[in-house]
Each structure stands twice: as structure tokens, then as C-alpha cells.
Tab-separated table of C-alpha atoms in Angstrom:
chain	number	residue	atom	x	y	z
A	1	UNK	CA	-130.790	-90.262	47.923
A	2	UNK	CA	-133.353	-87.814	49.556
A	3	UNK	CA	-132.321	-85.133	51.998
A	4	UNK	CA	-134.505	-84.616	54.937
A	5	UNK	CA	-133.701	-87.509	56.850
A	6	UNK	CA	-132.427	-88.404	59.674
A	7	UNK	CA	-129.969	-90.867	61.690
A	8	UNK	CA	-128.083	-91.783	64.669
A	9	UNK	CA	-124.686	-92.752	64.564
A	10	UNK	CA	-122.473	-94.643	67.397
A	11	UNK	CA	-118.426	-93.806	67.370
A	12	UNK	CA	-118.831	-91.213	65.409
A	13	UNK	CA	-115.801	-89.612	66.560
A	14	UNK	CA	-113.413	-91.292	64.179
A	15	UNK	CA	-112.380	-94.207	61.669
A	16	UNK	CA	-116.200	-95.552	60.074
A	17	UNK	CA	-117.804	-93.730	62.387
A	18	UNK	CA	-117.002	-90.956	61.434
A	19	UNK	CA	-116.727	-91.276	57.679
A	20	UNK	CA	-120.385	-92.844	57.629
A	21	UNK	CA	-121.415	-89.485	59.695
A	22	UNK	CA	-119.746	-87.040	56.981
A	23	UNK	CA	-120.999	-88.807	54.181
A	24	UNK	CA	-124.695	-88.329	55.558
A	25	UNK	CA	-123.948	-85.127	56.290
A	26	UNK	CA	-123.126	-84.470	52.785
A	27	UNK	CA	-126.302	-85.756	51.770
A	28	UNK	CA	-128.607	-83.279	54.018
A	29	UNK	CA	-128.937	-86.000	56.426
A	30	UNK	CA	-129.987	-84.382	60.414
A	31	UNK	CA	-127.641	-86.506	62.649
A	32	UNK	CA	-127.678	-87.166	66.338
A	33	UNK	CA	-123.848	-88.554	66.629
A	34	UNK	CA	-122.234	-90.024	69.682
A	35	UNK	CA	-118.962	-90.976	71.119
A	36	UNK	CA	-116.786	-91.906	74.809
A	37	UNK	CA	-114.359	-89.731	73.136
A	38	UNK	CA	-116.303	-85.998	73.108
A	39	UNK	CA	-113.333	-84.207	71.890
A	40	UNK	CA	-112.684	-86.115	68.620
A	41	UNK	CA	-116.834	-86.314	68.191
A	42	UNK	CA	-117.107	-82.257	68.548
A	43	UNK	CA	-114.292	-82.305	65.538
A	44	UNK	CA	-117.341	-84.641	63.199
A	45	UNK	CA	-119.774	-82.204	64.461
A	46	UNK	CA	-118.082	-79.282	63.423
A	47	UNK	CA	-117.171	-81.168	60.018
A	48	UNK	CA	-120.520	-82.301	59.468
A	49	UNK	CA	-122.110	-78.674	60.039
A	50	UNK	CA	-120.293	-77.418	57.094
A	51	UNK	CA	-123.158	-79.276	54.817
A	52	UNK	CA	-125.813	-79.899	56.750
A	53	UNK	CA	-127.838	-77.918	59.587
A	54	UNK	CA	-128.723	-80.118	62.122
A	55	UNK	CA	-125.580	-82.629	63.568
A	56	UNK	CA	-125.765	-83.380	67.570
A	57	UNK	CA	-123.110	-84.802	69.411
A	58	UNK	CA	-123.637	-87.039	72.820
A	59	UNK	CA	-120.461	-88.122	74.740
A	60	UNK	CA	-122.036	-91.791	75.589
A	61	UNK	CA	-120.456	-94.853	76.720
A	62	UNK	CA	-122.394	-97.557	74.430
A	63	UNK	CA	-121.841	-100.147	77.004
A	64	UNK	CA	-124.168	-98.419	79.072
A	65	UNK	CA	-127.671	-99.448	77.912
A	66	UNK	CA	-129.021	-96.681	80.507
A	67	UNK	CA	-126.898	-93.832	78.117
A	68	UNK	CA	-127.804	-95.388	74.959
A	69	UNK	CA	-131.594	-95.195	75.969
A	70	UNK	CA	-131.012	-91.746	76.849
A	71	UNK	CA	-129.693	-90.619	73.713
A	72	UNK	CA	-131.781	-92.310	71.681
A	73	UNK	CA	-134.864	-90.594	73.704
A	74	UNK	CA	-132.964	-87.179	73.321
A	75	UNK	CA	-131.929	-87.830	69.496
A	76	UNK	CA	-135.788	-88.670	68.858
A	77	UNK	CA	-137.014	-85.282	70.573
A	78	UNK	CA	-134.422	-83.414	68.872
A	79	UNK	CA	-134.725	-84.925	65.150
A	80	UNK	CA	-139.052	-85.410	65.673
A	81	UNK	CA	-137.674	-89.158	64.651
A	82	UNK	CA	-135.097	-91.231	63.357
A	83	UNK	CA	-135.052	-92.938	59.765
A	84	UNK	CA	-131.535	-94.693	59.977
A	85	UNK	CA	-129.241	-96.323	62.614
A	86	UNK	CA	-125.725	-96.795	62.215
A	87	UNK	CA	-124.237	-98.878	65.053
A	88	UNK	CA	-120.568	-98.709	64.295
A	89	UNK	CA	-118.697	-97.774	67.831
A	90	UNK	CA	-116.558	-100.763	68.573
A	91	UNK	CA	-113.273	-101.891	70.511
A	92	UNK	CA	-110.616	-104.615	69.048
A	93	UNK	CA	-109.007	-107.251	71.790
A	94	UNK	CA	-106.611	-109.561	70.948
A	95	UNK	CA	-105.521	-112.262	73.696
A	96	UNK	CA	-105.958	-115.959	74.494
A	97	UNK	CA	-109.096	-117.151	76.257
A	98	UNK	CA	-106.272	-118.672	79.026
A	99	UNK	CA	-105.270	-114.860	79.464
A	100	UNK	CA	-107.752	-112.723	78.734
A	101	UNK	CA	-109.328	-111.706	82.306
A	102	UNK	CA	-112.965	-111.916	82.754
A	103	UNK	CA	-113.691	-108.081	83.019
A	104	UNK	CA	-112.246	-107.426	79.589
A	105	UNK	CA	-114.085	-110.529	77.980
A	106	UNK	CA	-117.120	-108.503	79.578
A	107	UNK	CA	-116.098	-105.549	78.370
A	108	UNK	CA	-115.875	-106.526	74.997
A	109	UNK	CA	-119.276	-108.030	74.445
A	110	UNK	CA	-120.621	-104.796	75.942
A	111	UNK	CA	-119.178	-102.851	73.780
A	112	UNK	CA	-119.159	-104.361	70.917
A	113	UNK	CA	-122.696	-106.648	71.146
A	114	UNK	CA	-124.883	-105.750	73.755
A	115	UNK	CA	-124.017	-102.064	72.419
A	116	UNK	CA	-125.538	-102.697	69.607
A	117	UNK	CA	-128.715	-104.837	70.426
A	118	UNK	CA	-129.653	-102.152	72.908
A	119	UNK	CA	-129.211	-99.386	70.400
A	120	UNK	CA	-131.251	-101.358	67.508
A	121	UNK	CA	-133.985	-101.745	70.722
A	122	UNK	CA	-134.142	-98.236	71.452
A	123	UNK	CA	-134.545	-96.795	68.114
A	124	UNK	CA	-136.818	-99.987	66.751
A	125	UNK	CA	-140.367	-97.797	67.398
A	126	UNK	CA	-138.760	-95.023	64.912
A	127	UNK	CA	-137.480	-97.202	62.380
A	128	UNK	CA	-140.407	-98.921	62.123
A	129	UNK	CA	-142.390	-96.014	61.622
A	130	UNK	CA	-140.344	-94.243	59.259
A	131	UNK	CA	-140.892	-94.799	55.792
A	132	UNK	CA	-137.965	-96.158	55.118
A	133	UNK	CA	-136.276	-97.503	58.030
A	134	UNK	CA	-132.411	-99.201	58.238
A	135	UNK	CA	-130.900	-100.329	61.316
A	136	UNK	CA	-127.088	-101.146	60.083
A	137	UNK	CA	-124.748	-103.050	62.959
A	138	UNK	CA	-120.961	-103.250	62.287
A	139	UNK	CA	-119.693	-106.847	62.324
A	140	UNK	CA	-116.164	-107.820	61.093
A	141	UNK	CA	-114.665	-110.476	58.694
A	142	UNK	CA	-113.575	-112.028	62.565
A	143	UNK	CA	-117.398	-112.526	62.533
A	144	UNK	CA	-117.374	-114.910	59.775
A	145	UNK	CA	-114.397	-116.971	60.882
A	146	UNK	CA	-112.458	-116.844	63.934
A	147	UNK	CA	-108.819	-117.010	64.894
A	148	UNK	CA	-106.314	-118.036	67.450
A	149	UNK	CA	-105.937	-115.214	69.667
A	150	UNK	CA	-108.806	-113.100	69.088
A	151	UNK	CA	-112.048	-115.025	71.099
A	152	UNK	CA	-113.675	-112.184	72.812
A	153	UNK	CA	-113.244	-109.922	69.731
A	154	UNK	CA	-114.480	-113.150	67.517
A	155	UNK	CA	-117.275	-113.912	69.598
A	156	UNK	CA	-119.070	-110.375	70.054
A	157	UNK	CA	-118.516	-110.078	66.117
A	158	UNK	CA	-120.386	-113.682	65.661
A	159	UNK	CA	-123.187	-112.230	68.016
A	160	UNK	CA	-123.843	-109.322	66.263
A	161	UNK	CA	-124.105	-111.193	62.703
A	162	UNK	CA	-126.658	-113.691	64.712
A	163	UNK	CA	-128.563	-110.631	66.014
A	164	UNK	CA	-128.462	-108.366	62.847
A	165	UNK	CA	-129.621	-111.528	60.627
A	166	UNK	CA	-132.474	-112.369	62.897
A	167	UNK	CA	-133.544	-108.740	63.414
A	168	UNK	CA	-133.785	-108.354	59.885
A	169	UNK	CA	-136.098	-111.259	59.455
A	170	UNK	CA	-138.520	-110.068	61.972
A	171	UNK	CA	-138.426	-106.324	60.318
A	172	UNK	CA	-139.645	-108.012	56.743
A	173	UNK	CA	-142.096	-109.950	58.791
A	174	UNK	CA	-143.531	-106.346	61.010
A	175	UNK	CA	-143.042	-104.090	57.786
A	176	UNK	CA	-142.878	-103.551	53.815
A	177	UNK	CA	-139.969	-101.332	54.161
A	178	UNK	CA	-137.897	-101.724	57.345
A	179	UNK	CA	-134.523	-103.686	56.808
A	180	UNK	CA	-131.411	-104.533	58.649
A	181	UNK	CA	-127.856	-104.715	57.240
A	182	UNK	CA	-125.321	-106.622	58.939
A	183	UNK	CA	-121.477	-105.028	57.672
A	184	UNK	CA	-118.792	-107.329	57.114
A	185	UNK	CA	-115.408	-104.644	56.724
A	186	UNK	CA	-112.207	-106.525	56.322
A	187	UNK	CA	-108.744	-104.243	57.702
A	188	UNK	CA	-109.677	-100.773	57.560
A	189	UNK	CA	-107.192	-98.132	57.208
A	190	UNK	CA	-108.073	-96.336	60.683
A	191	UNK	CA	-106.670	-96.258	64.173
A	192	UNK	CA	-108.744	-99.271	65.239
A	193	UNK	CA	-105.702	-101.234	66.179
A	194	UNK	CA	-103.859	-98.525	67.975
A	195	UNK	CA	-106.978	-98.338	70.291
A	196	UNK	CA	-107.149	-101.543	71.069
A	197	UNK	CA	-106.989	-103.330	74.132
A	198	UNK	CA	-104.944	-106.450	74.778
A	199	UNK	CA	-104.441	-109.259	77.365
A	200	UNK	CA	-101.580	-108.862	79.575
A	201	UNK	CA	-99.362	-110.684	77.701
A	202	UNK	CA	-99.909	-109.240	74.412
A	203	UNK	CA	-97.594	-106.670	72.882
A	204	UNK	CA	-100.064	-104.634	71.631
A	205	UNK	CA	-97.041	-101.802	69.629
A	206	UNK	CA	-96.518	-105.240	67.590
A	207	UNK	CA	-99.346	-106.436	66.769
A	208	UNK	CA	-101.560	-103.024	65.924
A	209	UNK	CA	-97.963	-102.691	63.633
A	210	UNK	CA	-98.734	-105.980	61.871
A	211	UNK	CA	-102.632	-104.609	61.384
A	212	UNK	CA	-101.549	-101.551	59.895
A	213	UNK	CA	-98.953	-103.348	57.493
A	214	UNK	CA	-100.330	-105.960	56.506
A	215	UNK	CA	-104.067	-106.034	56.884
A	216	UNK	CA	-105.735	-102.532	56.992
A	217	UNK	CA	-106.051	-102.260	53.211
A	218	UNK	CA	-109.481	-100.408	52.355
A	219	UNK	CA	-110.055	-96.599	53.117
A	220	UNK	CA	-113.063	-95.675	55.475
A	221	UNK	CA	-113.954	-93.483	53.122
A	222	UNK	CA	-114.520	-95.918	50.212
A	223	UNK	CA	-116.217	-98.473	53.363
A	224	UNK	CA	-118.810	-95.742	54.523
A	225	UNK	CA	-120.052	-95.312	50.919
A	226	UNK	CA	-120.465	-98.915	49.898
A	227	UNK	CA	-122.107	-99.156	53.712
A	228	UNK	CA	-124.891	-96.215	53.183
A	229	UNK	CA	-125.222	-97.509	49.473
A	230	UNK	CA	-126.264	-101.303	50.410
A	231	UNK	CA	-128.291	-100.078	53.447
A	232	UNK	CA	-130.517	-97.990	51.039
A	233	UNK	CA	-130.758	-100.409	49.098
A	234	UNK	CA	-132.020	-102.706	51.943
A	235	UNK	CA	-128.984	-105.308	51.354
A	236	UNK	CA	-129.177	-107.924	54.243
A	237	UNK	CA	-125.366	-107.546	54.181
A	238	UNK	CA	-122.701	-105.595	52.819
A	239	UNK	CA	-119.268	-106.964	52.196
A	240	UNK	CA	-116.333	-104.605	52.375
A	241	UNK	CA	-112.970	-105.160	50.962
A	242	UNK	CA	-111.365	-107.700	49.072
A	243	UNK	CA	-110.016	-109.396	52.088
A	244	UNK	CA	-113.924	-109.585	53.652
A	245	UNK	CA	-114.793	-111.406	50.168
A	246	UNK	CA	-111.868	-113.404	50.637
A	247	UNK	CA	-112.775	-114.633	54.167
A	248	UNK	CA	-116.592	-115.295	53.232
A	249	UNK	CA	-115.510	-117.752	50.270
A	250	UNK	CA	-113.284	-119.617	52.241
A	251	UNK	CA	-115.489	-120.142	55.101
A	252	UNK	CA	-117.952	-121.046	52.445
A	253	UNK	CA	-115.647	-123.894	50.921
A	254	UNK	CA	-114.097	-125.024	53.465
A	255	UNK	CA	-117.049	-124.634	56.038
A	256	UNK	CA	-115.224	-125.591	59.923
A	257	UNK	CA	-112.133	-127.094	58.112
A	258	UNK	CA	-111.053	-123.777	57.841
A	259	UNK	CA	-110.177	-123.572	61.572
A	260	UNK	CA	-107.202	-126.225	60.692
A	261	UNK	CA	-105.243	-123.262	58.529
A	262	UNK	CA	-104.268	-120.923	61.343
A	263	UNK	CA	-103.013	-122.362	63.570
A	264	UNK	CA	-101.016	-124.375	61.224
A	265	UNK	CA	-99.625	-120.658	59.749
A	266	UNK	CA	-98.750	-119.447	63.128
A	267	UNK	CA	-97.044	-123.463	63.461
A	268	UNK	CA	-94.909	-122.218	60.790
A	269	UNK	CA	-93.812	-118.465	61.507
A	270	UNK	CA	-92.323	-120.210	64.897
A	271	UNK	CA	-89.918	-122.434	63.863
């Protein structure tokens, strides 16, 4: 891959994020990085400077569409541009619909959807004039099928699949070389379920235990290479993990029949 280019990066501070960011860096990519958490996102920046001379850091809250405008008008004056945008920042929520209160449904999409569609909006005029431009947007295997106890988490992952597959249709129709990926990780091995957020009911200790047991299986590492690897390549999505591949087969066989095998599970682990 050439050096000289550049990209933004959303929760850069740690997990994907922050693997995606080190792995440019290691390429000679310039980076304009940002996080809510500016402590852990100095720690990339200092990483990232080891191998490559230009990495900015921007404490933003990506639910804010005013801050993400902001840094994207900063990152652009900084860089002279931006080639690549990696939309990764995200927040896991588990809780029924019946319990999860309004403001953190809310909260959710915004960070997790509307984070990312304002993002992909601000930087659109620089990836479409850069000669290779990638927007990438961070879905989840929970945006290919859904499950009890996860809606607001389900539905902002669904949104941003819709929104990353109809972006990239109207980037092959406005240019030759402009593409959007949409990422489909399974469990990752980072701290995404220990910073979740849960309905009031929820014991969260359990149930970020039962992520990191028995579902966080792939390294970030190994996800932020195949990630940078398919977006080069201008892949309209990029799998990750055996569990991901897993989860797009069966929703593929079994189309909405699928939604009958949860439930059914949980049926079982209560008696």
C-alpha cells in the first residue's frame, strides 16, 4: 500500500479503533484520530508517532454532529485532505425494549448510527476527491441478525449496514474510484463489553463475563488488518471472524426463521 495518505479515525482510543489507527500508522499513513476518552487516545497518538509523522488526536463526542463537523473541518486543514474514513467508535447495550429507557435507546443510535452518517457526510467532499477514496463504517454480526435482549444495539447496527450499502452505491454511481465498506466483526477480544451500558435490570459484571468467555474470539489486531485490506481493495463488505461467517450463512438459509432459534435457546438454559 502507498504511504502518503491520509485518514480519520473515530474511537481511536482503544479495541479496533485503535488497532486500525496503528496499523495505518505503520504504513506512513497521516492520521487525524479521535476519541470521548482523550487520555487513552493521547496513548494511540503517542504509539502511532513512533512510525509515522503526522497523528492528531481530537477528544470528540461522535454523537455530537456539531464536534464531528468540527473535526472533520480541522482534520482537513491539518492533513490538506483526507483519503480514508474509518468510522469505528461505538457503544454496546444490552436490555429489553420493555426496559430500556428512551434516553439510552437515543443514545445508542447516536452513537452508534447517526455517528457515523454524519461523519461519512462530513468527509464525503474529500473522499470523493481523493484518488482513491474509502469511507469504512463498523457494523456488527447483531447487524445481520438480531437477538432477544439487544434491540437498540441491533437496530443502530441494521442502520448502519442500510446506510453503508446505499452510500456505496451512490459513490460507484458519482466516481470510478470511491467505495464504501460496511464491517461485519463477530466477538472481538477487546473491552467492548466491559464498557457497555445496560438497562436497569441487566447485570452487566455477568453478561460482559459471558462476552469475554464465550464470544470474543478474534484479536483486533488480526480484525484491523483484514478491515484496511478489503477497504483497499474496495470490498463492499468485509466479514470478520468465523462466528461473523457463521451468522451471515444462517441468516442466509434460514432467512426470518432464524428469529425462532433464540429464544428457544434461552427457553432452554431456564428450566
Amino acid at each position: 500500500m502507498p504511504g502518503a495518505w491520509k485518514a480519520a479515525v473515530t474511537g481511536a482510543g482503544s479495541g479496533l479503533g485503535r488497532e486500525v489507527a496503528l496499523r495505518l500508522a505503520g504504513q506512513n499513513w497521516s492520521l487525524a484520530l479521535a476519541d470521548n476518552n482523550y487520555d487513552a487516545l493521547l496513548d494511540t497518538q503517542s504509539r502511532c508517532a513512533t512510525t509515522t509523522e503526522i497523528a492528531s488526536a481530537a477528544h470528540v463526542d461522535v454523537a455530537d454532529r456539531a464536534e464531528i463537523d468540527s473535526w472533520a473541518a480541522s482534520s482537513r486543514n491539518a492533513l490538506g485532505g483526507i483519503d480514508a474514513v474509518f468510522n469505528v467508535a461505538g457503544v454496546l447495550y444490552s436490555g429489553d425494549v420493555i426496559d430500556t429507557p428512551p434516553a439510552d435507546f437515543d443514545f445508542v443510535m447516536a452513537t452508534n448510527f447517526e455517528s457515523v452518517v454524519n461523519s461519512s457526510r462530513a468527509f464525503l467532499p474529500d473522499i470523493l476527491k481523493s484518488r482513491r477514496g474509502r469511507i469504512v463504517n463498523v457494523s456488527s454480526a447483531f447487524g445481520v441478525v438480531s437477538a432477544p435482549g439487544y434491540s437498540a444495539y441491533n437496530s443502530s447496527k441494521f442502520a448502519v449496514r442500510g446506510f453503508t450499502e446505499a452510500l456505496n452505491q451512490e459513490l460507484r454511481l458519482a466516481s470510478r474510484t470511491a467505495r464504501a465498506t460496511c464491517v461485519i466483526p463477530g466477538g472481538l477480544k477487546t473491552s467492548i463489553a466491559r464498557t457497555a451500558r445496560s438497562a436497569p435490570n441487566v447485570d452487566q459484571g455477568r453478561t460482559a463475563e459471558l462476552f469475554d468467555s464465550r464470544i470474543a474470539r478474534t484479536a483486533p489486531e488480526d480484525a484491523a488488518r483484514k478491515i484496511i485490506a478489503g477497504a483497499w481493495k474496495g470490498k463492499s463488505q468485509v466479514t470478520i471472524g468465523p462466528d461473523a461467517r457463521l451468522v451471515h450463512m444462517t441468516a442466509r438459509m434460514l432467512g426470518p426463521h432464524y428469529t425462532q432459534i433464540l429464544p428457544a435457546m434461552q427457553a432452554l438454559r431456564r428450566r
